[in-house]
Each structure stands twice: as C-alpha cells, then as structure tokens.
C-alpha cells in the first residue's frame, strides 16, 4: 500500500503544530512557569527551545522522512536495527503521557459544559471548593477521560493523514485567532504590566537546578520531541518539502502560543483581587479555574459569553491533535513491527492506555492511596526516600508521577539517544541530503546544525541530567 502523505507544507506544519500545541502550552507551561517564579525560568526555557529543541526537531523529522517509517522501525530501516530501542522508549513515553494527558484533556470538556451553562443561564461565581470537588469525583474524571480516549482512537483507527490534517487545518488557525483576541482583551487589564515583568524579568536567585531540568523537560514535552512523534509525522512528509524552514515554523508557533497563554492568565491573576492566593493553592487548575472567570467578569462587553465555551472546545481540540500523535506512536509499533491490523492495534493500545488513565483519574482525590502513593514507597528516610526525591522530586499521586517521569526522564533520555544517533551514527551524507537536498549551497548552516546535534545538544541534556542526579543547585 502506498504510504500516505500530507497534502503539502501547510498540512504538515499544521499537523505537527497540532501535535506540539496542546495542554503543554495552555495548561502546563503557565503553571510550571508560575511555580518556578517566571523570568529566569522562561529565559532558560527559551534557550532550551533554541539550543536543544530546534536541532532535535530537524533531526526527528529527517529520520522519519528518510526512513519512511514510524519510530518503531525507523532506525532498522535506516540500517541500524540496534537503535530500535529508541522506538521502545518512545512507545513507553507515549503510554505514560497518554495515561495522564487524556484525563486532563477531559477537564476541558467539563469547562466547556460549565461555560456553556453560564452563557445560557448567567454567571454564578463557583465556590472555592468547586475545582477540588470536581477533581475528586471518580465518575466525572474517568468518564471524561474515556470520552477523550474514544475520540482519539476513532481518528487514529481511521488512519492519520486525511483526518488529522483536515481537522488541524480548521482548528489550529481558529485557536490562534481566538487566543489573539483574548490576548488583546487581557492586555488592557490593569495587571498586564505586572504579568509582563513576571514573565520576562529574570531573577536567577529564584531558579534552582530542578527548575532547569523542568525547563528542559518541558521543551521536549511541548515540542512533542524525544519519543518519535515527530519521526512518525515526518515519515508522511513529501520529499519535496524542506525540513529546516518547516521545523523553525513549528517551533516558533509552539513558543508563541505558550507565551501568549501565560500573558493571558497572568494578566488576569494580577488584576483580579485575591486570585493570586487562590491560584497559589492549586496552580494545576490555572487554565480551568482562573481563565473561566475572565470570560464572565472581565469580558462581558466583548463577547465573553460567546468566546468562553468556544475557547474550551478549542482547548479540547488542541489536546486532541496531540493525543492523536501520542496514540499513533503506540499503534504504529504494533502495525509496523508486528504486522497487526490497524483495528487490533488501536483497540489494544487504547484499552491498555485507558487502564492507566483510570488510575490517573482516581489519583486526584477520589482514591486516597492512588492520590498519595509515591514511586518508591512512603518511607521518610533512607535510600528509597532519596530515590523518591531524585526521580520524582518526592511527588505523590499517580498522575503527578506519570507527568514528572515522562517529561523529566523519558523524553530527555529519548532525545539524547536520537541526537547521538543523528549526530554520530547516521552518515552525514544522509542527513545533509535529507535536510538540504543534494549539492545545495547551505553547507555552513549544515555545519552549524551538525555541531549542535553532535556536541551542544548531548552536552546540554547530559549536563542537566547529571547535575540533577548529583543534586546540584543553581540558585
Ligand atoms: N506537545 C504536546 C503538548 O504540548 C504533548 C505531546 C508530547 C504530544 C509528546 C505528543 C508527544 O501538549
């Protein structure tokens, strides 16, 4: 069967941007930036994007396009079957990420319903406990996650290119327009100046070494790197497209959306009385607790009642275009490597991921054990305690642990393997041809890229990991 292709550059950019732009930008980046005190963290994050993210984005896409294969068998097809272990790391990461991502994606459906209710019946300020109660509701958490997994599976089952591309072409531009509109409205709020300062004025005494690892980990997470999602998407790219400009576009779009999301949320937080303390109690709920207020209190004259529900539908779609790429990585392992048919592969992958989602869903308060369990047990002293601190920053609860391990360990380690492969194992003739076409004049750019992929990226990832393992502190 002929391999599917994106219809063209625009289609690929939007599908890849669809994978990259998701809860990482709208939900996670604003709250981890808040927890890490803004400025310095943002600067380190931007550096990670530029120094590590961009060279790796080019690397993953080039592996995919050259091998014409998903991550599960890309390395083997390129003549290095020993490297196929990277595909397995990718599948493990996909499994772990989807296991919690689907649950949080479900929250956007709940926020949609809530906003719709307010739009129709009038706004009624929710009680302080409302979000906590919602989190601890097992049926809602499992049910919403289930709806999300079903939607994801249906699209993946039908095959990616036609469905995803068509959806991405409508959804991504709409999301951007709505975001810009909300941004313009929030920029007029009195807290906008303070938000800008918080975001862009670095104070390195407020950043520690875990913060640096978190910035690096988030760079991977938000760009969907380190697990082969971009290898898989790159494999559907036509030979006539140019990898470098496309990678740059995806990286820039992703970064802009993340910063815009912060500007929007922080402007509201710094404007509305008392919100700062409330956010401090549960930063995780920022997108779902802070933002709805804006639509009904600050945007009453500018279409808030209309934009509110629409916005959460778009959050859901942004999440959906990411979950599709996550599930596709797992499904393509079964299809490409073991020759399963797509139906069997999709059903198996989706059901097993959903099993993990149920544990995540119950770990938000519904079940005491799952909500507080630690990876290496609960001892307060000794080796296991140290391991908890090292590996999960002593976090408790299934969802938190899955989130932490994927972004801080699996993706950076996968990324390290990919960069070493492209830099040192794949013949330079191949990578050059794939990036710039044969005999084209961009050799200086190629040399710079190769230098980054060979030395800078592995050194940066290695340094951060080693430093955190040794317990370093930058502050
Ligand atoms: N990049 C997605 C986001 O920011 C998450 C994701 C990670 C998707 C890894 C695919 C692979 O939400």
Coordinates of C-alpha atoms and ligand atoms in Angstrom, one line a residue:
X1 CA 0.0 0.0 0.0
X2 CA 1.4 3.4 -0.9
X3 CA 2.3 5.5 2.1
X4 CA 0.1 8.4 3.0
X5 CA 1.4 11.9 2.5
X6 CA 0.5 15.2 3.9
X7 CA -1.0 17.2 1.1
X8 CA 1.7 19.8 1.3
X9 CA 3.7 22.0 3.5
X10 CA 0.8 23.8 5.1
X11 CA -0.8 20.5 6.0
X12 CA 2.3 19.1 7.6
X13 CA 3.1 22.3 9.5
X14 CA -0.4 22.4 11.0
X15 CA -0.5 18.7 11.9
X16 CA 3.0 18.9 13.5
X17 CA 1.9 22.2 15.2
X18 CA -1.2 20.4 16.2
X19 CA 0.8 17.7 17.9
X20 CA 3.1 20.2 19.5
X21 CA 0.5 22.7 20.6
X22 CA -1.7 21.3 23.3
X23 CA -2.1 21.1 27.0
X24 CA 1.7 21.6 27.3
X25 CA 1.2 25.1 26.1
X26 CA -2.1 26.1 27.5
X27 CA -2.2 24.2 30.8
X28 CA 1.3 23.1 31.8
X29 CA 3.6 25.9 30.8
X30 CA 1.7 28.7 32.6
X31 CA 1.6 26.8 35.8
X32 CA 5.2 25.4 35.9
X33 CA 6.4 28.9 35.0
X34 CA 4.3 30.2 37.9
X35 CA 5.8 27.6 40.2
X36 CA 9.3 28.5 39.1
X37 CA 8.8 32.2 39.5
X38 CA 8.7 33.3 35.9
X39 CA 11.6 35.4 34.4
X40 CA 14.7 33.2 34.8
X41 CA 12.7 30.0 34.1
X42 CA 11.3 31.5 30.9
X43 CA 14.7 32.5 29.7
X44 CA 16.2 29.1 30.4
X45 CA 13.2 27.5 28.7
X46 CA 13.7 29.7 25.6
X47 CA 17.3 28.7 25.5
X48 CA 16.4 25.1 25.7
X49 CA 13.9 25.5 22.8
X50 CA 16.6 27.2 20.6
X51 CA 19.6 25.1 21.5
X52 CA 18.1 21.7 22.1
X53 CA 14.5 21.8 20.7
X54 CA 15.1 23.2 17.2
X55 CA 18.1 21.0 16.2
X56 CA 16.2 17.9 17.5
X57 CA 13.0 18.9 15.7
X58 CA 15.0 18.8 12.4
X59 CA 16.7 15.5 13.5
X60 CA 13.4 13.7 14.2
X61 CA 11.7 14.9 11.0
X62 CA 14.7 13.9 8.9
X63 CA 14.8 10.4 10.4
X64 CA 11.1 10.0 9.7
X65 CA 11.2 11.2 6.2
X66 CA 14.3 9.3 5.3
X67 CA 13.2 6.0 6.7
X68 CA 9.5 6.5 5.6
X69 CA 8.7 4.7 8.8
X70 CA 7.2 5.4 12.2
X71 CA 9.6 5.4 15.2
X72 CA 9.0 1.8 15.9
X73 CA 11.1 0.6 12.9
X74 CA 12.7 3.8 11.6
X75 CA 16.2 3.0 12.8
X76 CA 16.2 -0.5 11.5
X77 CA 15.1 0.8 8.1
X78 CA 18.0 3.1 8.1
X79 CA 20.3 0.1 8.6
X80 CA 20.7 0.4 12.4
X81 CA 18.3 -2.1 14.0
X82 CA 20.1 -1.9 17.3
X83 CA 18.8 1.6 17.7
X84 CA 15.2 0.4 17.5
X85 CA 15.3 0.6 21.3
X86 CA 14.6 4.3 20.9
X87 CA 11.3 3.3 19.4
X88 CA 10.5 1.4 22.6
X89 CA 11.4 4.3 24.8
X90 CA 9.1 6.4 22.6
X91 CA 6.3 3.9 23.0
X92 CA 6.8 3.8 26.7
X93 CA 6.7 7.6 26.9
X94 CA 3.6 7.7 24.7
X95 CA 1.9 5.2 27.1
X96 CA 2.9 7.2 30.2
X97 CA 2.0 10.6 28.8
X98 CA -1.4 9.5 27.3
X99 CA -2.2 7.8 30.6
X100 CA -2.5 11.2 32.3
X101 CA -3.0 13.5 29.3
X102 CA -6.3 12.1 28.4
X103 CA -7.6 12.8 31.9
X104 CA -6.6 16.4 31.9
X105 CA -7.9 16.8 28.3
X106 CA -11.2 15.7 29.8
X107 CA -11.2 18.7 32.1
X108 CA -11.6 20.9 29.0
X109 CA -14.9 19.2 28.2
X110 CA -16.1 19.9 31.7
X111 CA -15.0 23.5 31.5
X112 CA -16.8 23.7 28.2
X113 CA -20.0 22.5 29.8
X114 CA -19.6 24.8 32.7
X115 CA -19.1 27.9 30.5
X116 CA -21.9 26.9 28.3
X117 CA -24.2 26.7 31.3
X118 CA -23.0 30.2 32.4
X119 CA -23.5 31.6 29.0
X120 CA -27.1 30.4 28.8
X121 CA -28.2 30.8 32.4
X122 CA -26.0 33.7 33.6
X123 CA -22.7 33.6 35.5
X124 CA -22.6 32.4 39.1
X125 CA -19.2 32.5 40.7
X126 CA -18.2 28.9 41.6
X127 CA -17.3 28.2 45.2
X128 CA -13.7 27.9 46.3
X129 CA -14.0 24.1 46.7
X130 CA -15.6 23.6 43.3
X131 CA -12.5 22.5 41.5
X132 CA -11.3 20.2 44.3
X133 CA -14.7 18.6 44.3
X134 CA -14.6 18.1 40.6
X135 CA -11.2 16.5 40.8
X136 CA -12.3 14.1 43.5
X137 CA -15.3 12.9 41.5
X138 CA -14.4 9.5 40.2
X139 CA -17.2 9.2 37.7
X140 CA -16.5 12.5 36.1
X141 CA -12.8 12.0 35.9
X142 CA -13.0 8.5 34.4
X143 CA -15.9 9.4 32.2
X144 CA -14.4 12.5 30.6
X145 CA -11.1 10.7 30.1
X146 CA -13.0 7.9 28.5
X147 CA -14.7 10.2 26.0
X148 CA -11.4 11.6 25.1
X149 CA -9.8 8.2 24.5
X150 CA -12.6 7.1 22.3
X151 CA -12.4 10.3 20.2
X152 CA -8.6 9.8 19.9
X153 CA -9.0 6.1 19.0
X154 CA -11.6 6.7 16.3
X155 CA -9.4 9.2 14.5
X156 CA -6.2 7.1 14.8
X157 CA -8.1 4.0 13.7
X158 CA -9.2 5.7 10.5
X159 CA -5.6 6.5 9.7
X160 CA -3.9 9.8 10.4
X161 CA -3.3 11.9 7.4
X162 CA -6.7 12.7 5.9
X163 CA -8.5 13.1 9.2
X164 CA -5.8 14.8 11.3
X165 CA -4.7 17.1 8.5
X166 CA -8.2 18.3 7.7
X167 CA -9.1 18.8 11.3
X168 CA -5.8 20.6 12.0
X169 CA -6.3 23.0 9.1
X170 CA -9.6 24.3 10.6
X171 CA -8.8 24.0 14.3
X172 CA -5.3 25.4 14.6
X173 CA -5.9 28.7 12.8
X174 CA -9.2 29.2 14.7
X175 CA -7.4 28.5 18.0
X176 CA -4.8 31.1 17.2
X177 CA -7.4 33.8 16.2
X178 CA -9.3 33.3 19.4
X179 CA -6.1 33.4 21.5
X180 CA -5.0 36.6 19.9
X181 CA -8.4 38.1 20.6
X182 CA -8.4 37.1 24.2
X183 CA -4.8 38.4 24.5
X184 CA -5.8 41.8 23.2
X185 CA -8.6 42.0 25.7
X186 CA -6.4 40.9 28.6
X187 CA -3.6 43.3 27.6
X188 CA -6.0 46.1 28.6
X189 CA -6.3 44.8 32.1
X190 CA -4.5 46.6 34.9
X191 CA -2.4 43.6 35.8
X192 CA -0.9 43.2 32.3
X193 CA 2.2 45.2 33.1
X194 CA 3.0 43.1 36.2
X195 CA 2.4 40.0 34.1
X196 CA 5.0 41.1 31.6
X197 CA 7.5 41.8 34.3
X198 CA 6.9 38.4 35.9
X199 CA 7.4 36.7 32.6
X200 CA 10.3 38.5 31.2
X201 CA 12.4 39.9 34.0
X202 CA 14.8 37.2 35.0
X203 CA 15.9 36.8 38.6
X204 CA 18.2 33.8 38.8
X205 CA 18.2 33.6 42.6
X206 CA 14.6 32.3 42.2
X207 CA 15.6 29.3 40.0
X208 CA 17.1 26.0 41.2
X209 CA 18.6 23.1 39.3
X210 CA 15.3 21.2 39.3
X211 CA 13.8 24.2 37.6
X212 CA 16.4 23.9 34.8
X213 CA 15.6 20.2 34.3
X214 CA 12.0 21.1 34.3
X215 CA 12.6 23.8 31.6
X216 CA 14.5 21.3 29.5
X217 CA 11.9 18.6 30.1
X218 CA 9.1 20.9 29.1
X219 CA 10.9 21.9 25.9
X220 CA 10.7 18.2 24.9
X221 CA 7.2 17.8 26.1
X222 CA 5.8 20.9 24.4
X223 CA 7.5 20.2 21.1
X224 CA 6.5 16.5 21.2
X225 CA 10.2 15.6 21.0
X226 CA 12.1 12.7 22.4
X227 CA 9.6 10.0 21.7
X228 CA 9.3 9.8 18.0
X229 CA 6.0 11.6 17.4
X230 CA 7.8 13.9 15.0
X231 CA 9.6 10.9 13.4
X232 CA 6.3 9.3 12.8
X233 CA 4.8 12.6 11.4
X234 CA 7.9 13.3 9.4
X235 CA 7.5 9.9 7.7
X236 CA 4.4 11.2 5.9
X237 CA 6.2 14.2 4.6
X238 CA 6.9 14.6 0.9
X239 CA 10.5 14.6 -0.3
X240 CA 9.9 18.0 -2.0
X241 CA 9.3 19.8 1.3
X242 CA 12.2 21.5 3.1
X243 CA 12.8 20.2 6.7
X244 CA 14.5 23.2 8.2
X245 CA 12.1 26.1 7.5
X246 CA 9.2 23.8 8.5
X247 CA 10.8 22.9 11.8
X248 CA 11.5 26.5 12.5
X249 CA 7.9 27.4 11.9
X250 CA 6.5 24.7 14.2
X251 CA 8.9 25.7 17.0
X252 CA 8.1 29.3 16.7
X253 CA 4.3 28.7 16.6
X254 CA 4.6 26.5 19.7
X255 CA 6.6 29.0 21.6
X256 CA 4.4 31.9 20.8
X257 CA 1.3 30.1 21.9
X258 CA 2.9 29.1 25.2
X259 CA 3.9 32.7 25.9
X260 CA 0.5 34.1 24.9
X261 CA -1.2 31.6 27.2
X262 CA 1.0 32.9 30.1
X263 CA 0.3 36.5 29.3
X264 CA -3.4 35.9 29.3
X265 CA -3.5 34.0 32.5
X266 CA -1.1 36.1 34.5
X267 CA -2.7 39.4 33.4
X268 CA -6.0 38.1 34.9
X269 CA -4.2 36.8 38.0
X270 CA -2.5 40.1 38.7
X271 CA -5.7 42.0 38.0
X272 CA -8.5 40.2 39.9
X273 CA -8.4 40.7 43.7
X274 CA -7.5 37.6 45.7
X275 CA -6.9 35.4 42.7
X276 CA -3.1 35.3 43.3
X277 CA -3.6 33.4 46.6
X278 CA -6.3 31.2 45.2
X279 CA -4.0 30.2 42.3
X280 CA -1.2 29.5 44.7
X281 CA -3.3 26.8 46.3
X282 CA -3.7 24.8 43.1
X283 CA -1.6 26.1 40.2
X284 CA -2.5 23.0 38.3
X285 CA -6.0 24.3 37.9
X286 CA -5.0 27.6 36.4
X287 CA -6.4 27.1 32.9
X288 CA -9.6 25.7 34.3
X289 CA -10.1 27.9 37.3
X290 CA -8.6 31.2 36.5
X291 CA -9.5 31.7 33.0
X292 CA -13.3 31.0 33.0
X293 CA -13.6 34.0 35.3
X294 CA -12.3 36.3 32.7
X295 CA -15.0 35.5 30.2
X296 CA -17.8 36.3 32.6
X297 CA -16.3 39.1 34.7
X298 CA -13.8 41.0 32.5
X299 CA -15.1 40.3 29.0
X300 CA -18.8 40.9 29.5
X301 CA -18.9 43.6 26.9
X302 CA -16.5 41.9 24.5
X303 CA -18.2 38.6 23.7
X304 CA -17.1 36.7 26.8
X305 CA -20.2 34.6 26.9
X306 CA -19.6 33.5 23.3
X307 CA -15.8 33.1 23.5
X308 CA -15.8 31.2 26.8
X309 CA -17.4 27.9 25.6
X310 CA -15.7 28.2 22.2
X311 CA -12.3 28.6 23.9
X312 CA -12.7 25.3 25.8
X313 CA -13.8 23.5 22.8
X314 CA -10.6 24.6 21.1
X315 CA -8.5 23.6 24.2
X316 CA -10.1 20.2 23.7
X317 CA -9.2 20.1 20.0
X318 CA -5.7 21.3 20.7
X319 CA -5.4 18.4 23.2
X320 CA -7.0 16.0 20.7
X321 CA -4.5 16.8 18.0
X322 CA -1.8 16.0 20.5
X323 CA -3.4 12.8 21.8
X324 CA -3.7 11.5 18.3
X325 CA 0.0 11.8 17.7
X326 CA 0.7 10.0 21.1
X327 CA -1.6 7.1 20.3
X328 CA -0.3 6.9 16.8
X329 CA 3.2 6.2 18.1
X330 CA 2.0 3.2 20.1
X331 CA -0.3 1.9 17.4
X332 CA 2.4 2.2 14.7
X333 CA 4.6 -0.1 16.9
X334 CA 2.1 -2.9 16.6
X335 CA 1.4 -2.2 12.9
X336 CA 4.9 -1.6 11.6
X337 CA 6.8 -4.0 13.7
X338 CA 4.4 -6.9 14.4
X339 CA 2.2 -6.6 11.4
X340 CA -1.1 -6.3 13.3
X341 CA -4.0 -4.8 11.5
X342 CA -5.0 -1.2 12.5
X343 CA -8.1 -2.2 14.3
X344 CA -6.5 -4.7 16.6
X345 CA -3.6 -2.4 17.2
X346 CA -5.8 0.6 18.0
X347 CA -8.1 -1.3 20.3
X348 CA -5.2 -2.9 22.2
X349 CA -3.3 0.3 22.6
X350 CA -6.3 2.4 23.6
X351 CA -7.6 -0.1 26.1
X352 CA -4.3 -0.5 27.8
X353 CA -3.7 3.2 28.0
X354 CA -7.2 3.7 29.3
X355 CA -6.3 1.3 32.2
X356 CA -3.6 3.6 33.2
X357 CA -5.8 6.7 32.7
X358 CA -8.3 5.2 35.2
X359 CA -5.5 5.1 37.8
X360 CA -4.6 8.7 37.0
X361 CA -8.2 9.8 37.1
X362 CA -8.6 8.3 40.6
X363 CA -5.4 9.9 41.9
X364 CA -6.8 13.4 42.0
X365 CA -8.6 12.9 45.3
X366 CA -11.1 10.1 44.6
X367 CA -8.9 7.4 46.0
X368 CA -6.6 8.1 48.9
X369 CA -4.0 5.6 48.1
X370 CA -3.6 6.5 44.4
X371 CA -3.6 10.2 45.3
X372 CA -0.7 10.0 47.6
X373 CA 1.3 6.9 46.5
X374 CA 5.0 7.5 45.8
X375 CA 7.1 5.7 43.3
X376 CA 9.4 4.2 45.8
X377 CA 7.1 3.9 48.8
X378 CA 6.5 6.3 51.6
X379 CA 9.5 6.0 53.9
X380 CA 10.7 9.3 55.2
X381 CA 14.4 8.4 55.4
X382 CA 16.9 6.1 53.7
X383 CA 17.6 5.1 50.1
X384 CA 14.0 4.8 48.9
X385 CA 13.3 8.2 50.2
X386 CA 16.3 9.6 48.4
X387 CA 15.2 7.8 45.2
X388 CA 11.8 9.5 45.5
X389 CA 13.4 12.8 45.8
X390 CA 15.7 12.2 42.9
X391 CA 13.4 10.6 40.4
X392 CA 10.1 12.3 41.2
X393 CA 11.0 15.3 43.3
X394 CA 9.1 13.4 46.1
X395 CA 5.8 13.9 44.3
X396 CA 2.9 11.7 45.3
X397 CA -0.1 10.5 43.2
X398 CA -0.2 8.5 40.0
X399 CA -1.0 11.4 37.7
X400 CA 1.8 13.6 39.1
X401 CA 4.3 10.8 38.9
X402 CA 3.5 9.9 35.3
X403 CA 3.7 13.5 34.3
X404 CA 7.0 14.0 36.1
X405 CA 8.7 10.9 34.8
X406 CA 7.7 11.4 31.2
X407 CA 8.8 15.0 30.9
X408 CA 11.8 14.9 33.1
X409 CA 13.3 11.5 32.3
X410 CA 11.8 9.6 29.4
X411 CA 11.7 12.4 26.9
X412 CA 15.2 13.8 27.6
X413 CA 16.7 10.3 27.5
X414 CA 14.9 9.5 24.3
X415 CA 16.1 12.9 22.9
X416 CA 19.6 12.2 23.9
X417 CA 19.6 8.9 22.1
X418 CA 18.1 10.5 19.0
X419 CA 20.6 13.3 18.9
X420 CA 23.5 10.9 19.3
X421 CA 22.1 8.7 16.6
X422 CA 21.7 11.5 14.1
X423 CA 25.0 13.2 15.0
X424 CA 27.3 10.2 15.2
X425 CA 25.7 7.1 13.7
X426 CA 23.7 8.3 10.7
X427 CA 26.1 9.0 7.8
X428 CA 26.5 12.8 7.3
X429 CA 25.8 12.4 3.6
X430 CA 22.3 11.1 4.5
X431 CA 21.4 13.8 7.0
X432 CA 22.7 16.6 4.7
X433 CA 20.8 15.3 1.7
X434 CA 17.6 15.0 3.8
X435 CA 17.9 18.5 5.3
X436 CA 19.1 20.5 2.3
X437 CA 18.8 18.3 -0.8
X438 CA 21.8 17.2 -2.8
X439 CA 24.6 19.6 -3.5
X440 CA 22.8 22.7 -2.3
X441 CA 24.8 25.6 -1.0
X442 CA 23.7 25.7 2.6
X443 CA 26.8 23.9 3.8
X444 CA 27.5 26.5 6.5
X445 CA 24.1 26.1 8.0
X446 CA 24.5 22.3 7.9
X447 CA 27.8 22.5 9.7
X448 CA 26.3 24.6 12.5
X449 CA 23.4 22.2 12.8
X450 CA 25.7 19.2 12.9
X451 CA 27.8 20.9 15.5
X452 CA 24.8 21.4 17.7
X453 CA 23.5 17.9 17.2
X454 CA 26.9 16.3 17.9
X455 CA 28.1 18.4 20.8
X456 CA 25.8 21.0 22.1
X457 CA 22.5 19.1 22.4
X458 CA 24.1 15.9 24.0
X459 CA 26.2 18.1 26.3
X460 CA 23.2 20.2 27.4
X461 CA 20.9 17.2 28.1
X462 CA 23.7 15.2 29.7
X463 CA 24.8 18.1 31.9
X464 CA 21.3 18.9 33.2
X465 CA 20.6 15.2 33.9
X466 CA 24.0 14.6 35.6
X467 CA 23.7 17.8 37.6
X468 CA 20.2 16.9 38.9
X469 CA 21.3 13.4 39.7
X470 CA 24.2 14.8 41.7
X471 CA 21.8 17.1 43.5
X472 CA 23.2 20.4 42.2
X473 CA 21.6 23.7 42.8
X474 CA 21.9 26.8 40.6
X475 CA 20.5 29.4 43.0
Ligands
LIG1 N1 3.3 18.5 22.7 C1 2.1 18.2 23.4 C2 1.6 19.3 24.2 O1 2.3 20.3 24.4 C3 2.2 16.9 24.2 C4 2.9 15.8 23.5 C5 4.1 15.3 23.9 C6 2.3 15.3 22.3 C7 4.7 14.2 23.3 C8 3.0 14.3 21.6 C9 4.2 13.8 22.1 O2 0.6 19.3 24.8

